Short mmCIF file of C-alpha atoms and ligand atoms in Angstrom, two decimals:
data_model
loop_
_atom_site.label_atom_id
_atom_site.label_comp_id
_atom_site.label_asym_id
_atom_site.label_seq_id
_atom_site.Cartn_x
_atom_site.Cartn_y
_atom_site.Cartn_z
CA UNK A 1 -102.26 41.18 170.68
CA UNK A 2 -104.96 39.13 167.99
CA UNK A 3 -108.62 39.28 167.16
CA UNK A 4 -110.96 37.50 164.44
CA UNK A 5 -112.05 40.49 162.93
CA UNK A 6 -115.89 40.29 161.27
CA UNK A 7 -116.32 43.23 158.83
CA UNK A 8 -120.06 44.37 159.17
CA UNK A 9 -119.85 46.27 155.80
CA UNK A 10 -119.19 42.49 153.69
CA UNK A 11 -121.64 40.91 156.05
CA UNK A 12 -124.65 43.45 154.81
CA UNK A 13 -123.47 43.10 151.17
CA UNK A 14 -123.58 39.43 151.36
CA UNK A 15 -127.10 39.56 153.01
CA UNK A 16 -128.24 42.65 150.62
CA UNK A 17 -127.05 40.17 147.60
CA UNK A 18 -129.03 37.34 148.71
CA UNK A 19 -131.97 39.21 149.80
CA UNK A 20 -131.98 40.27 145.63
CA UNK A 21 -131.68 37.07 144.91
CA UNK A 22 -134.18 35.47 146.84
CA UNK A 23 -136.45 37.81 145.41
CA UNK A 24 -138.99 37.82 147.91
CA UNK A 25 -138.67 34.23 149.19
CA UNK A 26 -137.92 34.14 152.66
CA UNK A 27 -134.24 33.60 153.84
CA UNK A 28 -134.16 31.45 156.93
CA UNK A 29 -130.38 32.12 158.14
CA UNK A 30 -128.95 29.11 159.56
CA UNK A 31 -127.05 29.91 163.13
CA UNK A 32 -125.30 26.31 163.40
CA UNK A 33 -121.98 25.84 165.28
CA UNK A 34 -122.15 29.39 167.23
CA UNK A 35 -123.40 31.10 164.30
CA UNK A 36 -120.82 29.60 161.73
CA UNK A 37 -117.96 30.81 164.28
CA UNK A 38 -118.78 34.16 164.35
CA UNK A 39 -121.12 34.33 167.44
CA UNK A 40 -125.09 32.76 167.31
CA UNK A 41 -126.19 36.67 168.38
CA UNK A 42 -123.91 39.04 166.82
CA UNK A 43 -124.73 37.31 163.52
CA UNK A 44 -128.80 37.22 164.21
CA UNK A 45 -128.67 40.82 164.99
CA UNK A 46 -126.90 41.94 162.12
CA UNK A 47 -129.55 40.01 160.37
CA UNK A 48 -132.00 41.12 162.21
CA UNK A 49 -131.00 44.70 161.18
CA UNK A 50 -131.50 43.86 157.47
CA UNK A 51 -134.83 42.60 158.10
CA UNK A 52 -134.59 38.84 158.46
CA UNK A 53 -136.51 37.26 161.48
CA UNK A 54 -136.61 33.59 160.48
CA UNK A 55 -133.53 31.34 162.01
CA UNK A 56 -132.47 27.91 162.09
CA UNK A 57 -130.42 26.31 164.71
CA UNK A 58 -129.25 23.01 165.89
CA UNK A 59 -128.52 23.11 170.09
CA UNK A 60 -131.46 24.16 172.55
CA UNK A 61 -128.86 26.72 173.73
CA UNK A 62 -128.67 28.59 169.99
CA UNK A 63 -133.01 28.93 170.52
CA UNK A 64 -132.59 29.97 174.15
CA UNK A 65 -129.75 32.97 173.56
CA UNK A 66 -132.17 34.02 170.76
CA UNK A 67 -135.32 34.20 172.89
CA UNK A 68 -133.59 35.37 175.87
CA UNK A 69 -132.09 38.17 174.03
CA UNK A 70 -135.16 40.12 171.93
CA UNK A 71 -136.26 37.73 169.03
CA UNK A 72 -139.07 37.01 170.75
CA UNK A 73 -141.43 36.19 168.00
CA UNK A 74 -138.92 35.28 165.58
CA UNK A 75 -139.34 32.20 163.71
CA UNK A 76 -137.00 29.45 164.85
CA UNK A 77 -137.13 26.11 163.29
CA UNK A 78 -134.89 23.33 165.34
CA UNK A 79 -133.05 21.74 162.32
CA UNK A 80 -132.57 18.12 164.54
CA UNK A 81 -135.53 15.36 164.30
CA UNK A 82 -134.92 14.56 168.70
CA UNK A 83 -137.25 12.55 170.52
CA UNK A 84 -135.03 13.39 173.66
CA UNK A 85 -138.00 14.11 176.09
CA UNK A 86 -135.91 17.18 178.07
CA UNK A 87 -134.99 18.67 174.78
CA UNK A 88 -138.21 18.44 173.79
CA UNK A 89 -139.71 19.84 176.73
CA UNK A 90 -137.41 22.64 176.49
CA UNK A 91 -137.50 23.73 173.04
CA UNK A 92 -141.90 23.54 173.29
CA UNK A 93 -141.31 26.39 176.35
CA UNK A 94 -139.42 28.20 173.54
CA UNK A 95 -141.73 28.10 170.42
CA UNK A 96 -139.43 26.84 168.31
CA UNK A 97 -140.97 24.81 165.46
CA UNK A 98 -139.67 21.46 165.72
CA UNK A 99 -138.23 19.42 163.16
CA UNK A 100 -139.81 15.47 162.81
CA UNK A 101 -137.95 13.17 161.11
CA UNK A 102 -139.60 9.85 161.43
CA UNK A 103 -142.94 8.46 162.98
CA UNK A 104 -140.92 7.86 166.67
CA UNK A 105 -139.97 11.18 166.76
CA UNK A 106 -143.92 12.48 165.90
CA UNK A 107 -145.34 9.98 168.44
CA UNK A 108 -143.10 11.36 171.18
CA UNK A 109 -143.80 15.05 170.24
CA UNK A 110 -147.46 14.32 170.54
CA UNK A 111 -147.42 12.49 173.39
CA UNK A 112 -145.36 15.10 175.16
CA UNK A 113 -147.61 18.26 173.35
CA UNK A 114 -150.96 16.32 174.51
CA UNK A 115 -149.34 16.31 177.89
CA UNK A 116 -148.96 19.81 178.28
CA UNK A 117 -152.14 20.89 176.59
CA UNK A 118 -150.26 22.19 173.62
CA UNK A 119 -150.51 22.02 170.10
CA UNK A 120 -146.60 22.37 168.85
CA UNK A 121 -145.91 23.99 165.40
CA UNK A 122 -143.40 21.35 163.20
CA UNK A 123 -142.22 20.68 159.89
CA UNK A 124 -141.83 17.47 158.15
CA UNK A 125 -138.36 16.25 156.56
CA UNK A 126 -138.28 13.87 153.91
CA UNK A 127 -134.79 12.47 153.32
CA UNK A 128 -134.13 12.29 149.60
CA UNK A 129 -130.70 11.33 149.90
CA UNK A 130 -128.80 12.52 152.76
CA UNK A 131 -129.56 9.44 155.00
CA UNK A 132 -129.22 11.64 158.49
CA UNK A 133 -132.94 12.78 159.39
CA UNK A 134 -135.91 12.70 157.79
CA UNK A 135 -138.88 9.84 156.18
CA UNK A 136 -137.66 8.25 153.40
CA UNK A 137 -140.26 9.07 150.83
CA UNK A 138 -141.99 5.66 150.54
CA UNK A 139 -143.06 6.10 153.82
CA UNK A 140 -146.27 7.72 152.63
CA UNK A 141 -148.30 6.12 155.36
CA UNK A 142 -146.22 7.23 158.20
CA UNK A 143 -145.83 11.22 156.72
CA UNK A 144 -149.81 11.07 156.06
CA UNK A 145 -150.36 9.64 159.70
CA UNK A 146 -148.62 12.63 161.09
CA UNK A 147 -151.26 14.83 159.17
CA UNK A 148 -154.16 12.51 160.50
CA UNK A 149 -153.55 10.90 163.70
CA UNK A 150 -151.24 13.52 165.73
CA UNK A 151 -153.41 15.91 167.10
CA UNK A 152 -151.18 17.89 168.96
CA UNK A 153 -148.67 18.49 165.96
CA UNK A 154 -149.88 21.53 163.28
CA UNK A 155 -147.27 20.50 160.48
CA UNK A 156 -146.76 24.18 159.07
CA UNK A 157 -144.01 22.81 156.41
CA UNK A 158 -142.04 20.30 154.66
CA UNK A 159 -138.59 20.09 153.96
CA UNK A 160 -135.54 18.16 152.38
CA UNK A 161 -131.66 18.97 152.64
CA UNK A 162 -129.64 17.84 149.67
CA UNK A 163 -126.36 15.88 149.96
CA UNK A 164 -124.74 16.95 146.58
CA UNK A 165 -125.76 20.71 146.08
CA UNK A 166 -122.52 22.16 145.49
CA UNK A 167 -121.54 19.12 143.46
CA UNK A 168 -123.57 16.99 141.01
CA UNK A 169 -126.52 18.80 139.68
CA UNK A 170 -127.61 15.46 138.25
CA UNK A 171 -128.33 14.12 141.65
CA UNK A 172 -129.58 17.19 142.71
CA UNK A 173 -132.60 17.28 139.97
CA UNK A 174 -133.39 13.77 141.25
CA UNK A 175 -133.47 14.46 144.75
CA UNK A 176 -135.60 17.70 143.87
CA UNK A 177 -137.73 15.51 141.69
CA UNK A 178 -138.27 13.28 144.70
CA UNK A 179 -138.73 16.14 147.20
CA UNK A 180 -141.87 17.56 144.57
CA UNK A 181 -143.56 14.19 144.10
CA UNK A 182 -143.60 13.59 148.08
CA UNK A 183 -145.03 16.92 148.47
CA UNK A 184 -147.52 16.64 145.93
CA UNK A 185 -148.64 13.28 147.31
CA UNK A 186 -149.39 14.91 150.81
CA UNK A 187 -151.35 17.73 149.05
CA UNK A 188 -153.10 14.83 147.29
CA UNK A 189 -153.83 13.76 150.27
CA UNK A 190 -155.63 16.64 150.85
CA UNK A 191 -153.28 18.66 153.09
CA UNK A 192 -151.70 22.06 153.35
CA UNK A 193 -147.60 21.59 153.19
CA UNK A 194 -147.39 25.27 153.56
CA UNK A 195 -143.67 26.35 153.50
CA UNK A 196 -141.95 24.15 151.21
CA UNK A 197 -138.34 24.51 151.40
CA UNK A 198 -135.04 22.50 150.26
CA UNK A 199 -132.19 24.48 149.63
CA UNK A 200 -129.16 25.18 151.05
CA UNK A 201 -126.21 28.31 150.17
CA UNK A 202 -125.52 25.72 147.02
CA UNK A 203 -128.34 24.84 145.82
CA UNK A 204 -130.04 28.53 146.34
CA UNK A 205 -126.92 29.99 144.42
CA UNK A 206 -127.27 27.05 141.99
CA UNK A 207 -130.83 26.57 141.46
CA UNK A 208 -133.04 29.41 141.66
CA UNK A 209 -135.40 27.17 140.69
CA UNK A 210 -135.88 25.57 143.43
CA UNK A 211 -136.10 28.08 145.98
CA UNK A 212 -139.74 27.11 146.86
CA UNK A 213 -141.43 28.68 150.17
CA UNK A 214 -137.89 29.25 151.72
CA UNK A 215 -134.31 28.83 151.64
CA UNK A 216 -131.87 28.30 154.46
CA UNK A 217 -129.09 29.87 154.10
CA UNK A 218 -125.49 30.08 156.42
CA UNK A 219 -122.35 30.11 154.45
CA UNK A 220 -123.28 32.01 151.70
CA UNK A 221 -124.14 34.61 154.32
CA UNK A 222 -120.46 34.44 155.51
CA UNK A 223 -119.38 34.03 151.95
CA UNK A 224 -117.75 31.24 151.88
CA UNK A 225 -119.35 28.98 149.19
CA UNK A 226 -117.34 26.31 146.84
CA UNK A 227 -117.35 28.26 143.58
CA UNK A 228 -116.98 31.97 142.53
CA UNK A 229 -120.12 34.94 143.49
CA UNK A 230 -119.92 37.81 143.96
CA UNK A 231 -120.31 37.28 147.69
CA UNK A 232 -117.29 38.80 150.39
CA UNK A 233 -115.48 36.14 152.43
CA UNK A 234 -116.25 37.27 155.83
CA UNK A 235 -113.73 37.31 158.57
CA UNK A 236 -109.94 37.44 158.98
CA UNK A 237 -107.49 36.83 161.69
CA UNK A 238 -105.58 40.32 162.88
CA UNK A 239 -102.61 40.03 164.88
CA UNK A 240 -99.44 42.40 165.23
CA UNK A 241 -95.45 41.54 164.68
CA UNK A 242 -94.15 41.24 167.90
CA UNK A 243 -90.47 40.75 166.83
CA UNK A 244 -88.54 41.15 164.29
CA UNK A 245 -85.17 39.31 163.61
CA UNK A 246 -82.80 38.75 160.68
CA UNK A 247 -82.25 34.65 159.84
CA UNK A 248 -78.59 34.41 158.61
CA UNK A 249 -77.76 32.86 155.66
CA UNK A 250 -78.45 28.98 155.58
CA UNK A 251 -80.20 29.26 159.61
CA UNK A 252 -83.74 27.30 159.63
CA UNK A 253 -87.29 27.89 161.27
CA UNK A 254 -89.54 26.54 162.62
CA UNK A 255 -90.33 22.69 163.84
CA UNK A 256 -88.66 20.05 161.31
CA UNK A 257 -86.05 23.10 159.71
CA UNK A 258 -88.28 22.57 156.92
CA UNK A 259 -86.93 26.13 155.48
CA UNK A 260 -83.72 27.64 155.52
CA UNK A 261 -82.55 31.29 154.60
CA UNK A 262 -80.89 31.43 151.25
CA UNK A 263 -79.66 34.59 152.60
CA UNK A 264 -79.93 36.91 155.19
CA UNK A 265 -83.27 37.13 155.76
CA UNK A 266 -85.40 39.54 157.87
CA UNK A 267 -88.45 37.38 159.72
CA UNK A 268 -91.36 38.54 161.63
CA UNK A 269 -92.80 36.18 164.20
CA UNK A 270 -96.51 36.27 164.50
CA UNK A 271 -98.37 34.99 167.40
CA UNK A 272 -101.15 33.12 165.86
CA UNK A 273 -100.35 29.28 164.59
CA UNK A 274 -102.61 26.08 164.14
CA UNK A 275 -104.32 26.36 167.26
CA UNK A 276 -105.85 29.29 166.09
CA UNK A 277 -107.07 27.70 163.22
CA UNK A 278 -104.40 29.36 160.49
CA UNK A 279 -104.06 25.95 157.92
CA UNK A 280 -101.91 25.76 154.87
CA UNK A 281 -105.82 25.15 153.48
CA UNK A 282 -108.65 26.81 154.24
CA UNK A 283 -111.09 25.01 152.21
CA UNK A 284 -114.38 24.26 153.15
CA UNK A 285 -114.01 20.36 153.48
CA UNK A 286 -115.57 19.52 150.17
CA UNK A 287 -114.90 16.33 148.47
CA UNK A 288 -115.56 16.36 144.90
CA UNK A 289 -113.48 14.71 142.43
CA UNK A 290 -112.60 18.17 141.27
CA UNK A 291 -111.88 19.50 144.48
CA UNK A 292 -109.78 16.50 145.28
CA UNK A 293 -107.78 16.86 142.34
CA UNK A 294 -107.18 20.67 142.92
CA UNK A 295 -105.54 20.01 146.35
CA UNK A 296 -103.79 17.22 144.75
CA UNK A 297 -102.29 19.76 142.49
CA UNK A 298 -101.90 22.15 144.86
CA UNK A 299 -99.81 19.40 147.13
CA UNK A 300 -97.66 18.93 143.91
CA UNK A 301 -97.27 22.95 143.24
CA UNK A 302 -96.35 23.22 147.10
CA UNK A 303 -93.35 20.52 146.82
CA UNK A 304 -92.13 21.70 143.45
CA UNK A 305 -92.40 25.47 143.72
CA UNK A 306 -92.49 26.12 147.69
CA UNK A 307 -95.92 27.64 147.39
CA UNK A 308 -95.98 28.65 151.14
CA UNK A 309 -99.02 30.03 153.06
CA UNK A 310 -99.37 33.38 152.61
CA UNK A 311 -100.56 36.59 154.71
CA UNK A 312 -100.59 40.56 154.97
CA UNK A 313 -98.73 42.68 156.66
CA UNK A 314 -98.52 46.24 156.28
CA UNK A 315 -100.78 45.21 153.47
CA UNK A 316 -98.19 43.76 151.69
CA UNK A 317 -98.43 39.97 150.62
CA UNK A 318 -95.83 38.34 152.64
CA UNK A 319 -95.16 34.31 152.88
CA UNK A 320 -94.77 32.51 155.93
CA UNK A 321 -91.61 30.53 156.16
CA UNK A 322 -91.11 26.97 157.68
CA UNK A 323 -94.08 24.95 159.92
CA UNK A 324 -96.79 26.95 160.95
CA UNK A 325 -96.66 26.75 164.80
CA UNK A 326 -99.15 26.35 167.52
CA UNK A 327 -98.97 29.59 168.16
CA UNK A 328 -96.61 31.12 166.05
CA UNK A 329 -95.81 31.76 162.18
CA UNK A 330 -92.92 33.38 160.99
CA UNK A 331 -92.78 35.59 158.13
CA UNK A 332 -90.47 36.58 155.21
CA UNK A 333 -90.44 40.57 155.24
CA UNK A 334 -88.11 40.82 152.55
CA UNK A 335 -88.30 44.15 150.92
CA UNK A 336 -90.74 45.55 152.84
CA UNK A 337 -90.94 48.06 156.26
CA UNK A 338 -91.83 46.13 159.39
CA UNK A 339 -91.55 46.96 162.94
CA UNK A 340 -92.87 45.28 165.98
CA UNK A 341 -96.77 46.06 166.39
CA UNK A 342 -97.28 46.55 162.65
CA UNK A 343 -100.48 45.20 161.41
CA UNK A 344 -100.59 41.05 160.19
CA UNK A 345 -103.90 39.78 158.47
CA UNK A 346 -104.21 36.43 158.43
CA UNK A 347 -106.55 34.01 156.52
CA UNK A 348 -109.06 31.56 158.63
CA UNK A 349 -111.69 30.15 157.86
CA UNK A 350 -114.13 31.39 161.62
CA UNK A 351 -114.98 28.10 161.38
CA UNK A 352 -111.77 27.29 162.63
CA UNK A 353 -111.00 29.82 164.82
CA UNK A 354 -110.19 29.07 168.17
CA UNK A 355 -108.37 31.47 171.06
CA UNK A 356 -109.51 34.56 169.55
CA UNK A 357 -111.64 37.37 170.06
CA UNK A 358 -114.58 37.82 167.43
CA UNK A 359 -115.00 41.44 167.12
CA UNK A 360 -117.51 43.29 165.03
CA UNK A 361 -115.81 46.48 162.91
C1 PLP B 401 -126.38 23.55 157.66
C2 PLP B 401 -127.71 23.55 156.80
C3 PLP B 401 -127.85 24.40 156.17
C4 PLP B 401 -126.93 25.23 155.68
O1 PLP B 401 -126.19 24.94 154.71
P1 PLP B 401 -125.20 26.10 153.80
O2 PLP B 401 -124.53 25.49 153.15
O3 PLP B 401 -124.03 26.43 154.81
O4 PLP B 401 -125.92 27.10 153.86
C5 PLP B 401 -129.41 24.15 155.74
N1 PLP B 401 -130.18 23.51 155.90
C6 PLP B 401 -129.84 21.97 156.86
C7 PLP B 401 -130.86 21.14 157.50
C8 PLP B 401 -128.55 22.37 157.33
O5 PLP B 401 -128.03 21.75 158.64
#
């Protein structure tokens, strides 16, 4: 038996802390990637209980889920700039705030809105370095063109997304400066910029001066950011011991016989493996030089000191021995009491979870 457990209390702790830090600036909760792995709707409901009524999505389906399940009046921002007519029509049906990242998309949106005799709300995206969606800051003619010429679009916000907010402070400051100048230029041309926003979780936590009129938070809500904070990491896998074995001295376990018992060793077999998202490294996939170094160091330490991944059996930290299997691990339970059915906690990032039910508790 296994499940992925989301502790409501940890989630609430994080939301409360983030709200305090936001100090009145609205939090736009990002629900992409199935709510960072813990479910769009349960996460949105939990956030709503804390008073959050601004959400960001990247899929039409996520917006549908919200609108069909009681989130009729909440603000929903689509983070992708899409010119796909089918997507745009559906997003307009759902009264989603669109993102405009290019002149072509602005034209597509305006044409569809005009056909529908509608005026649709949208935020302009500025590309200050991410190089995916967004107007280049130099492209002022088109940026202003949206305000001046696209009569079926009501621009209610301007934003950017930093590429390095977890890393280089200098680059992020430069990007912020570029963004600020672009916003000023729009204002100087006589237009209201309304909701100006640029912070994701890392920027929010590291640069309070950049909070502007809204902050887009995802990973911080789950307490999974690549530096120390008072946030609590949300989520862990829970499984139960299936069998208990004693591997005699000299007997290996797992593929490749990577580990061999040095003495008769009691081992618990637990039905969770890499398929479920259990990896030796549960990092956020960030590749700063510093992170690469720490990864290499951890690797070396693993080689020299046999640093094996840890799980918790009956509240005791225990080492996983042998290779992590697709759906199984073997856990060294020397020195602790353990029997079939006992509870095992396995640290897994919810983004990697597969093949397990999500349970909010
Ligand atoms: C994913 C995303 C966010 C949230 O990022 P976190 O670091 O998880 O807070 C914010 N803005 C945009 C545009 C995103 O794509």
